[in-house]
Tab-separated table of N, CA, C and O in Angstrom:
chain	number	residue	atom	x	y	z
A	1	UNK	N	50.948	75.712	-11.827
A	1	UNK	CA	50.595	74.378	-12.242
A	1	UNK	C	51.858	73.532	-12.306
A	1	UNK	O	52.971	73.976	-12.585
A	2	UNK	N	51.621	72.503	-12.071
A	2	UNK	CA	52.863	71.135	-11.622
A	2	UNK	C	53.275	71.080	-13.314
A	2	UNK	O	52.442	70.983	-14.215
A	3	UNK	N	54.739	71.166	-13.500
A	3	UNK	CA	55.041	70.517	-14.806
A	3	UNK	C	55.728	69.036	-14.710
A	3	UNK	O	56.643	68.826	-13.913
A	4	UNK	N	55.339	68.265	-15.376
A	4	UNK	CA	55.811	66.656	-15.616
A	4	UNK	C	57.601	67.088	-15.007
A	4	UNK	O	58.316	68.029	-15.351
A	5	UNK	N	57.840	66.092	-14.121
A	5	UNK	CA	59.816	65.774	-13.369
A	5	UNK	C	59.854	66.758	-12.223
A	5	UNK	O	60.661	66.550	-11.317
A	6	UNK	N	58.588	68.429	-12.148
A	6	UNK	CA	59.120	69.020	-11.365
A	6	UNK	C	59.516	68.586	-10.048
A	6	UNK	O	59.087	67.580	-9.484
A	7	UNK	N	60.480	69.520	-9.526
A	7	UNK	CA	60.618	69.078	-7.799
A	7	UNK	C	60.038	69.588	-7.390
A	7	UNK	O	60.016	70.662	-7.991
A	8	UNK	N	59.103	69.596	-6.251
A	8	UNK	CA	58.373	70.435	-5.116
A	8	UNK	C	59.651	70.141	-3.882
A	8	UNK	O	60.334	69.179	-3.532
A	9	UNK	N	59.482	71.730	-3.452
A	9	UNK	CA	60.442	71.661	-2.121
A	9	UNK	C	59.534	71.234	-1.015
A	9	UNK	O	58.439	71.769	-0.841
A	10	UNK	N	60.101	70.045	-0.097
A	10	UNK	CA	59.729	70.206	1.436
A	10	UNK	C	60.117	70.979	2.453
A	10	UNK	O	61.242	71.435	2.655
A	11	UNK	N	59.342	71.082	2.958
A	11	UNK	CA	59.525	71.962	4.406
A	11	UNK	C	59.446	70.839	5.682
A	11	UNK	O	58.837	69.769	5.647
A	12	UNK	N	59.775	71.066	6.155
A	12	UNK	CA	59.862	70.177	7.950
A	12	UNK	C	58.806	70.540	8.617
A	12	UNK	O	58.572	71.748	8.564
A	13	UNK	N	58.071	69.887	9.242
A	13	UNK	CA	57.151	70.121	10.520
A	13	UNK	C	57.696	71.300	10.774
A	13	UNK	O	57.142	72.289	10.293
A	14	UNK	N	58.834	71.456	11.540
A	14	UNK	CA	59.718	72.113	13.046
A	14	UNK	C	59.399	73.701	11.893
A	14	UNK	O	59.264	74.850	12.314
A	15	UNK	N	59.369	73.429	10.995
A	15	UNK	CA	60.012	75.039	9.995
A	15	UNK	C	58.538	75.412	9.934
A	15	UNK	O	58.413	76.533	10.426
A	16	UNK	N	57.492	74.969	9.568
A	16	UNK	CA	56.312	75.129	9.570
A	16	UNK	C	56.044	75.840	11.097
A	16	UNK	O	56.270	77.009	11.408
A	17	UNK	N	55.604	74.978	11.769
A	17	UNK	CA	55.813	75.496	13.240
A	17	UNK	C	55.922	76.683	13.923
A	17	UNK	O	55.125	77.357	14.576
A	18	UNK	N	57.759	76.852	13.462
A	18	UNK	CA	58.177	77.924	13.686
A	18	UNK	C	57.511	79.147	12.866
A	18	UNK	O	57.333	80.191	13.494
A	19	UNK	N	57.140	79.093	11.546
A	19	UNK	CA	56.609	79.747	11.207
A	19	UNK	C	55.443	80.721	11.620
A	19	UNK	O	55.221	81.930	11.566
A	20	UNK	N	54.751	79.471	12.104
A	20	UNK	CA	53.214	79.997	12.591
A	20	UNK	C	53.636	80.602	14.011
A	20	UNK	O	52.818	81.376	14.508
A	21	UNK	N	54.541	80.406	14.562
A	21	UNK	CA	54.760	80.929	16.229
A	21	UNK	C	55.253	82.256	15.616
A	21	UNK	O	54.378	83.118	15.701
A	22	UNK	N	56.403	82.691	15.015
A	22	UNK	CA	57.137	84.210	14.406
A	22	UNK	C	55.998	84.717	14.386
A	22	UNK	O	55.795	85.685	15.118
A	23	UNK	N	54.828	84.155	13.459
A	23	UNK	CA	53.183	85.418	13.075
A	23	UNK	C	52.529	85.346	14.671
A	23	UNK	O	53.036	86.072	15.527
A	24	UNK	N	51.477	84.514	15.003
A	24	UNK	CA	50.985	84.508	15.980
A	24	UNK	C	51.608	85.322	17.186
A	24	UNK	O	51.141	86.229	17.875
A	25	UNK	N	52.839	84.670	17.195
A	25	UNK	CA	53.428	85.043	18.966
A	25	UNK	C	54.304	86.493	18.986
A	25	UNK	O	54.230	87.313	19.902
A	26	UNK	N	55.186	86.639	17.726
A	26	UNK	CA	55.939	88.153	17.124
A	26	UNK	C	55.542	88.760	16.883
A	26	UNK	O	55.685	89.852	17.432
A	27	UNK	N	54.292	88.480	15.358
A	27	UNK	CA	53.623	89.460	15.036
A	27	UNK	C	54.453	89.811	13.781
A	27	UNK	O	54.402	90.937	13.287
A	28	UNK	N	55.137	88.927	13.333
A	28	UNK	CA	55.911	88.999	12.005
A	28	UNK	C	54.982	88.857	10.722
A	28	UNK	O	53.881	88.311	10.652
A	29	UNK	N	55.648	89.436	9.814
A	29	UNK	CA	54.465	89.570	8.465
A	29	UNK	C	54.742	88.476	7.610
A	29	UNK	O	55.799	87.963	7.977
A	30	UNK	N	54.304	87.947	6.724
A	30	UNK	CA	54.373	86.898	6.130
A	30	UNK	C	55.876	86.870	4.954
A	30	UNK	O	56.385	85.827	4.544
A	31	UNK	N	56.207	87.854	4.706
A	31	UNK	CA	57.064	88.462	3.825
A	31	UNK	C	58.462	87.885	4.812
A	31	UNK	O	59.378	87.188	4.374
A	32	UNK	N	58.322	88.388	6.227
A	32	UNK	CA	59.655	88.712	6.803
A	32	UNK	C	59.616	87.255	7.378
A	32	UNK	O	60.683	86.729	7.695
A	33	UNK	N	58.742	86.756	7.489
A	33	UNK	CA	58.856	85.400	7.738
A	33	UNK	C	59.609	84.336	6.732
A	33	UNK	O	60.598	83.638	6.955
A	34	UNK	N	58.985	84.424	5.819
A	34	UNK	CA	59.512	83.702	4.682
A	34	UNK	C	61.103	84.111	4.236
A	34	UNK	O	61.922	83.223	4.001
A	35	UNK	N	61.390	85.307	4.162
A	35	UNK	CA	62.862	85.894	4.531
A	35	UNK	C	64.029	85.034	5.491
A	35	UNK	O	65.162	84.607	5.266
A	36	UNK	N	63.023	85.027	6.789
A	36	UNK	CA	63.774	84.756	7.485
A	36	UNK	C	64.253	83.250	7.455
A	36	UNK	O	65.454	83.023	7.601
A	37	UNK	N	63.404	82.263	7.282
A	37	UNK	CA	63.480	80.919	7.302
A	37	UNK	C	64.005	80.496	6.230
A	37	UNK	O	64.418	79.342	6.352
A	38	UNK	N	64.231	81.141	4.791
A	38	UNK	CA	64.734	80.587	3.268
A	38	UNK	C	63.283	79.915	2.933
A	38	UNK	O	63.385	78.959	2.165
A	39	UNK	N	61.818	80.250	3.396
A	39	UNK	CA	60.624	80.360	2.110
A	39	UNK	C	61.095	80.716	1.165
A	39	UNK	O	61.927	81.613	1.030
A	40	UNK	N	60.362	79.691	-0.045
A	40	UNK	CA	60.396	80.514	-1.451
A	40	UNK	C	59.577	81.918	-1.763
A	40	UNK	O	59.751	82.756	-2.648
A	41	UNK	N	58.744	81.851	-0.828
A	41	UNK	CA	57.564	82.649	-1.266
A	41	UNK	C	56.605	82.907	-0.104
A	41	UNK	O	56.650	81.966	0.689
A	42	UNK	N	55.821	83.792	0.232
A	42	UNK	CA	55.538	84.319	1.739
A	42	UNK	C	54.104	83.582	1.119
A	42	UNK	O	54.001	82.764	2.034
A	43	UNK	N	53.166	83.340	0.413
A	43	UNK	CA	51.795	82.480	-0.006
A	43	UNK	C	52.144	81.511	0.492
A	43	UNK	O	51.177	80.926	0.982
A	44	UNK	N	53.270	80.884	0.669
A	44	UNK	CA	53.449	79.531	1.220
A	44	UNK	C	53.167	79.794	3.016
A	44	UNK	O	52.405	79.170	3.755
A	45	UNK	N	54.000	80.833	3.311
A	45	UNK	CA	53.530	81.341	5.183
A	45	UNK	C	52.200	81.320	4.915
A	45	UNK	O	51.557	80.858	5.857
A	46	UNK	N	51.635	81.607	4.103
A	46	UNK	CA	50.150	82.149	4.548
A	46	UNK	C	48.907	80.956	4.313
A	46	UNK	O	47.728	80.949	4.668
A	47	UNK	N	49.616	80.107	3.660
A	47	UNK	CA	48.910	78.746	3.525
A	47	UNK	C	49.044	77.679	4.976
A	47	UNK	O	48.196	77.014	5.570
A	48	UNK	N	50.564	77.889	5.205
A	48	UNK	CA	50.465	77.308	6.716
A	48	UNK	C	49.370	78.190	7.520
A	48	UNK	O	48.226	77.737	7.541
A	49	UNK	N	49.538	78.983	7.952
A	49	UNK	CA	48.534	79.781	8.568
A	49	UNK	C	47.493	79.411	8.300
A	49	UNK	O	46.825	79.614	9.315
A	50	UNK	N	46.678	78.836	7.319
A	50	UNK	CA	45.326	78.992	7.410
A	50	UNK	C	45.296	77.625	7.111
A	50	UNK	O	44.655	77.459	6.074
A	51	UNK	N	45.865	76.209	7.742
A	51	UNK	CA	45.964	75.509	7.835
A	51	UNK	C	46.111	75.435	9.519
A	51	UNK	O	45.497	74.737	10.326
A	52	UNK	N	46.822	76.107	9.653
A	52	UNK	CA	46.850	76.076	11.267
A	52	UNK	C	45.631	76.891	11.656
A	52	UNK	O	45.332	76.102	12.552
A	53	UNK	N	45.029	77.471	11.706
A	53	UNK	CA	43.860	77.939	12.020
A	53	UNK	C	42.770	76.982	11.572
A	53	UNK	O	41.676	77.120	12.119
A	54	UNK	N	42.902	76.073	10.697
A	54	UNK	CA	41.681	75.295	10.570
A	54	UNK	C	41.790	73.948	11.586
A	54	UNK	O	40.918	73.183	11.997
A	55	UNK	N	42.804	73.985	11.740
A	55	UNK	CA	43.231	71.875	12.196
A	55	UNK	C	44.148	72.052	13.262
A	55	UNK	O	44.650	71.029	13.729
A	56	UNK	N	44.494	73.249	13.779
A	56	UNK	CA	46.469	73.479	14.806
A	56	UNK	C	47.351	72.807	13.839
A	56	UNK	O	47.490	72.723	12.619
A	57	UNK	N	47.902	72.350	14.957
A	57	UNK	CA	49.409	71.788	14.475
A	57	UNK	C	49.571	70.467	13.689
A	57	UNK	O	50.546	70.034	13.075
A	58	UNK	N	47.916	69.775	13.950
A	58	UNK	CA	48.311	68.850	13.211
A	58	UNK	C	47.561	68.542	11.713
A	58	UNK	O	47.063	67.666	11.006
A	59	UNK	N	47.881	69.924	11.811
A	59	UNK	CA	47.989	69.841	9.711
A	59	UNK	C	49.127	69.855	9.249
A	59	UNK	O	49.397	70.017	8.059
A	60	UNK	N	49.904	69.687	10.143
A	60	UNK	CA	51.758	69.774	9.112
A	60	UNK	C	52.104	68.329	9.352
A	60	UNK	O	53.209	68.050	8.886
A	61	UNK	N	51.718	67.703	9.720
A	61	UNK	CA	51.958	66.230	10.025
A	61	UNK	C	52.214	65.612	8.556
A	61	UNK	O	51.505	65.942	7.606
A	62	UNK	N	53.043	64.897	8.464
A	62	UNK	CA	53.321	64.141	7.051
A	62	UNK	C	52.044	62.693	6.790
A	62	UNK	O	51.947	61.643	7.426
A	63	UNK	N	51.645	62.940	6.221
A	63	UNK	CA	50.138	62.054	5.715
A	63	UNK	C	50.141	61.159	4.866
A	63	UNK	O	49.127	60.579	4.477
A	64	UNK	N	51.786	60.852	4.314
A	64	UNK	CA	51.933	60.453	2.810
A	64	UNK	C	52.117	58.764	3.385
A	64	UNK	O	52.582	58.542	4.504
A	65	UNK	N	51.706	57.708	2.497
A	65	UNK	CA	52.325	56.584	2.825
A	65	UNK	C	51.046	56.062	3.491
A	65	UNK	O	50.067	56.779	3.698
A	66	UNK	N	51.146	54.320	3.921
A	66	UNK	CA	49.913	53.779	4.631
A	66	UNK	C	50.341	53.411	6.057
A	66	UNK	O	51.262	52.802	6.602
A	67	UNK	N	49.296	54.033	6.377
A	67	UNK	CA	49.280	54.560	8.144
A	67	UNK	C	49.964	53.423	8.981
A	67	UNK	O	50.954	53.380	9.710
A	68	UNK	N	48.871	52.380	8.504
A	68	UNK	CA	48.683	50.845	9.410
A	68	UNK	C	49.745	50.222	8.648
A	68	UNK	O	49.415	49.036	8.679
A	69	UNK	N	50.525	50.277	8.165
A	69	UNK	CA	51.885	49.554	7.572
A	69	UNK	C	53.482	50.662	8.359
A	69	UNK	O	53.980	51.787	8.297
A	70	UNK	N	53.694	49.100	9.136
A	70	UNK	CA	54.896	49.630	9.866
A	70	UNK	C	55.807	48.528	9.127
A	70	UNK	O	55.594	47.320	9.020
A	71	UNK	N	56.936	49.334	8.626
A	71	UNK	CA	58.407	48.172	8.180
A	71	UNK	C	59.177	48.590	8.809
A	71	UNK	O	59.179	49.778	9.129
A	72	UNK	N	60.019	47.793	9.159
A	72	UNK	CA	61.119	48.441	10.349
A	72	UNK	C	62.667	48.512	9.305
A	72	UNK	O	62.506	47.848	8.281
A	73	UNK	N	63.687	48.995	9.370
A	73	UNK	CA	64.778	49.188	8.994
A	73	UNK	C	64.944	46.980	8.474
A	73	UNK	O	65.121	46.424	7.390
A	74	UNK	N	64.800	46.537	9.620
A	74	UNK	CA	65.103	45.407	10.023
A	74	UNK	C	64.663	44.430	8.463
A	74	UNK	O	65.297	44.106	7.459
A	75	UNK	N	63.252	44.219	8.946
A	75	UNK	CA	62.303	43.972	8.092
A	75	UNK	C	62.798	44.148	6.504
A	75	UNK	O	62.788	43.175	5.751
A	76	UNK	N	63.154	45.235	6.137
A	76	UNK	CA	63.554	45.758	5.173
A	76	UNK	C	65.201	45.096	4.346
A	76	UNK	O	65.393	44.879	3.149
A	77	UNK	N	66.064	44.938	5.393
A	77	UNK	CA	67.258	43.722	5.322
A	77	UNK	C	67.117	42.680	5.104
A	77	UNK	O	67.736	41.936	4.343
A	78	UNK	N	65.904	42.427	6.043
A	78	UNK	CA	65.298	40.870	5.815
A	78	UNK	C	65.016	40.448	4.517
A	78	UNK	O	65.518	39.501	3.911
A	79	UNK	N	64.077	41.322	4.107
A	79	UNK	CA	63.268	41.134	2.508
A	79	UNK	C	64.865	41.243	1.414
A	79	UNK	O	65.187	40.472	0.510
A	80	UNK	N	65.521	42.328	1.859
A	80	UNK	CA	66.555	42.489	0.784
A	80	UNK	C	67.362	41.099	0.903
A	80	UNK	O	67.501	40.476	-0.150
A	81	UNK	N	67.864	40.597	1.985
A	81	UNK	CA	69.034	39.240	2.267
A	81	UNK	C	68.347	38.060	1.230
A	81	UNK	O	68.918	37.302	0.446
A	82	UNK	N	66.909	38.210	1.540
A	82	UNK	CA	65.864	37.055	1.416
A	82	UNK	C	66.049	36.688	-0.414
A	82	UNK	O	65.885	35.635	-1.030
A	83	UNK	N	66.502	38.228	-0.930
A	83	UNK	CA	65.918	38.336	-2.400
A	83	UNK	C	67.159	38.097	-3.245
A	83	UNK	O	67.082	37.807	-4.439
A	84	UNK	N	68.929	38.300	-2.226
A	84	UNK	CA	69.537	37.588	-2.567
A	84	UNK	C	70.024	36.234	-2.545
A	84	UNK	O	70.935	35.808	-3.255
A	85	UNK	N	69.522	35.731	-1.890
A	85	UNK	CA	69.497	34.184	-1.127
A	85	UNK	C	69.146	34.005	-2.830
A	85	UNK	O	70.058	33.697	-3.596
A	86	UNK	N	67.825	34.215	-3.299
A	86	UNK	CA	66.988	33.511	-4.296
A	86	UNK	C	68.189	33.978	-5.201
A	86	UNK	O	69.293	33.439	-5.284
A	87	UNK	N	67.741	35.081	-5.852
A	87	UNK	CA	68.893	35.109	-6.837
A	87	UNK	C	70.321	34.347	-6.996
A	87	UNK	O	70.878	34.189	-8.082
A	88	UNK	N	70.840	33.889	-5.715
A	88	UNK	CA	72.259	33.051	-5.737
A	88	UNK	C	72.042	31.581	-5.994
A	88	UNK	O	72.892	30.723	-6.233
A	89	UNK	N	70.342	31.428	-5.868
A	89	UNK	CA	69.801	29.873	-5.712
A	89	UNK	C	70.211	29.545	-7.128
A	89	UNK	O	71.034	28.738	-7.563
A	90	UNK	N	69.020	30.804	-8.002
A	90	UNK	CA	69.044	30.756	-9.365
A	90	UNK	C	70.372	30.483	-9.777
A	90	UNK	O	70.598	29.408	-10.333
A	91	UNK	N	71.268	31.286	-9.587
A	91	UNK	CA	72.862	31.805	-10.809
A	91	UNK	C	72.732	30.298	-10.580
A	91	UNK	O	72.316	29.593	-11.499
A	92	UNK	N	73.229	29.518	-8.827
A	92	UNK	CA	74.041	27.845	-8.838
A	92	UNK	C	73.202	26.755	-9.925
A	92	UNK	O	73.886	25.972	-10.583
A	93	UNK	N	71.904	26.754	-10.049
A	93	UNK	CA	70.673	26.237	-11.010
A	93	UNK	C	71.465	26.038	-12.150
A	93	UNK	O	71.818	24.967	-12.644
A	94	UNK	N	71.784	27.551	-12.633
A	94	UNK	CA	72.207	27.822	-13.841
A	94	UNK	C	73.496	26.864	-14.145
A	94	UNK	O	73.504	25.862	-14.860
A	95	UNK	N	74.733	27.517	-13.313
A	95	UNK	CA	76.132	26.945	-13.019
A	95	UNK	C	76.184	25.206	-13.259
A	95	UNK	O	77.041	24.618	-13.920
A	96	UNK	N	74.983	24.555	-12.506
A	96	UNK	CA	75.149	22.976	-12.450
A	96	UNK	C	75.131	22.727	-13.745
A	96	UNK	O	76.000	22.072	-14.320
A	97	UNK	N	73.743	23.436	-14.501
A	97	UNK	CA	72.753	22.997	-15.667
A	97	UNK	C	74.619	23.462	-17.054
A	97	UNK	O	74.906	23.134	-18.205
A	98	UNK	N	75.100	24.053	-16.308
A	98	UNK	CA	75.826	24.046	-17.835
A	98	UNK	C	77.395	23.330	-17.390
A	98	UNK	O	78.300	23.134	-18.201
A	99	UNK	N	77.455	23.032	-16.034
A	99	UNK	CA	78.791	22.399	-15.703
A	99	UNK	C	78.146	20.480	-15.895
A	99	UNK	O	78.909	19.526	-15.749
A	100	UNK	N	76.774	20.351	-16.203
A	100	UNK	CA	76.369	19.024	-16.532
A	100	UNK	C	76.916	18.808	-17.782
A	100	UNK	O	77.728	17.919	-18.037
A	101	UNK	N	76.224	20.073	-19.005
A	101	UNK	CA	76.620	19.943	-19.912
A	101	UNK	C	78.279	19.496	-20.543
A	101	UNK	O	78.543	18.433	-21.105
A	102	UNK	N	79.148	20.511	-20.293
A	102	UNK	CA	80.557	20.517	-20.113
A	102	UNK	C	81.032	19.287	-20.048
A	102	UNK	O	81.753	18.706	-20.859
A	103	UNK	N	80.343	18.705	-18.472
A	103	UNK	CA	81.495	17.291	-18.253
A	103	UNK	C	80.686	16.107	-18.895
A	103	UNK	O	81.186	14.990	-18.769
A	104	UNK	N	79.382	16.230	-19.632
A	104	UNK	CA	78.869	15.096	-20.100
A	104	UNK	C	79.846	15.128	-21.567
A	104	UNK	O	80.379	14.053	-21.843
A	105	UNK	N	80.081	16.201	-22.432
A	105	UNK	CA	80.671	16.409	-23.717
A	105	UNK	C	81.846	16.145	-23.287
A	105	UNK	O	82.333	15.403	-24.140
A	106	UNK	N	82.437	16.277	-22.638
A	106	UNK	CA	84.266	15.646	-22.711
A	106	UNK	C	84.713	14.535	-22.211
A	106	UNK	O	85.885	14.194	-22.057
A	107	UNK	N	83.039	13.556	-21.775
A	107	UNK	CA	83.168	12.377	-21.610
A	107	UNK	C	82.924	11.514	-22.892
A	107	UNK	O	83.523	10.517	-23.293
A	108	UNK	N	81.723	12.288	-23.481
A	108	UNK	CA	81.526	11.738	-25.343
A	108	UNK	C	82.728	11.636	-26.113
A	108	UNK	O	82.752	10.766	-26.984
A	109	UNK	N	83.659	12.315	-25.962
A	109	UNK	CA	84.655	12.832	-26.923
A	109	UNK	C	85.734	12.019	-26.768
A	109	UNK	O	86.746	12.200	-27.446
């Protein structure tokens, strides 16, 4: 059972993969598999496996995230440049609103 902060380790497509080819195509046991690759635990080989037997290969496909939403690296600069632009708008806002103040008082005086 998941405890609250844990990490879950990922695995890669390519390691998955390879996995299922060592059993299928070698004839390697789930034990020596997991050995061989740095698995934590050979239940994890054997879950790919019967994932690949239900769907092939493309049950290791990463699923996480929304499909139809593409951001590009680009996109992503854009939004960030965009968000300091505003923020620098704000600070100068600020800067005038108290350099008004300043030179109106040492004209009173």
């Amino acid at each position: 059972m998941a405890v609250k902060g844990q990490k879950f380790k990922h695995y890669p497509e390519s390691l998955k993969v390879e996995a299922v080819r060592l059993h299928v195509e070698e004839g390697w046991s789930y034990r020596k598999i997991a050995e061989h690759l740095g698995v934590q635990d050979k239940y994890r080989v054997r879950t790919w496996m019967r994932k690949y037997r239900e769907s092939g290969e493309v049950s290791f496909k990463d699923g996480r995230g929304n499909p139809h939403r593409v951001e590009t690296e680009q996109d992503r600069e854009i939004r960030r440049l965009q968000m300091e632009v505003d923020v620098l708008k704000k600070w100068l806002q600020i800067l005038n609103r108290e350099g008004c103040k300043t030179s109106t008082s040492s004209l009173t005086s």
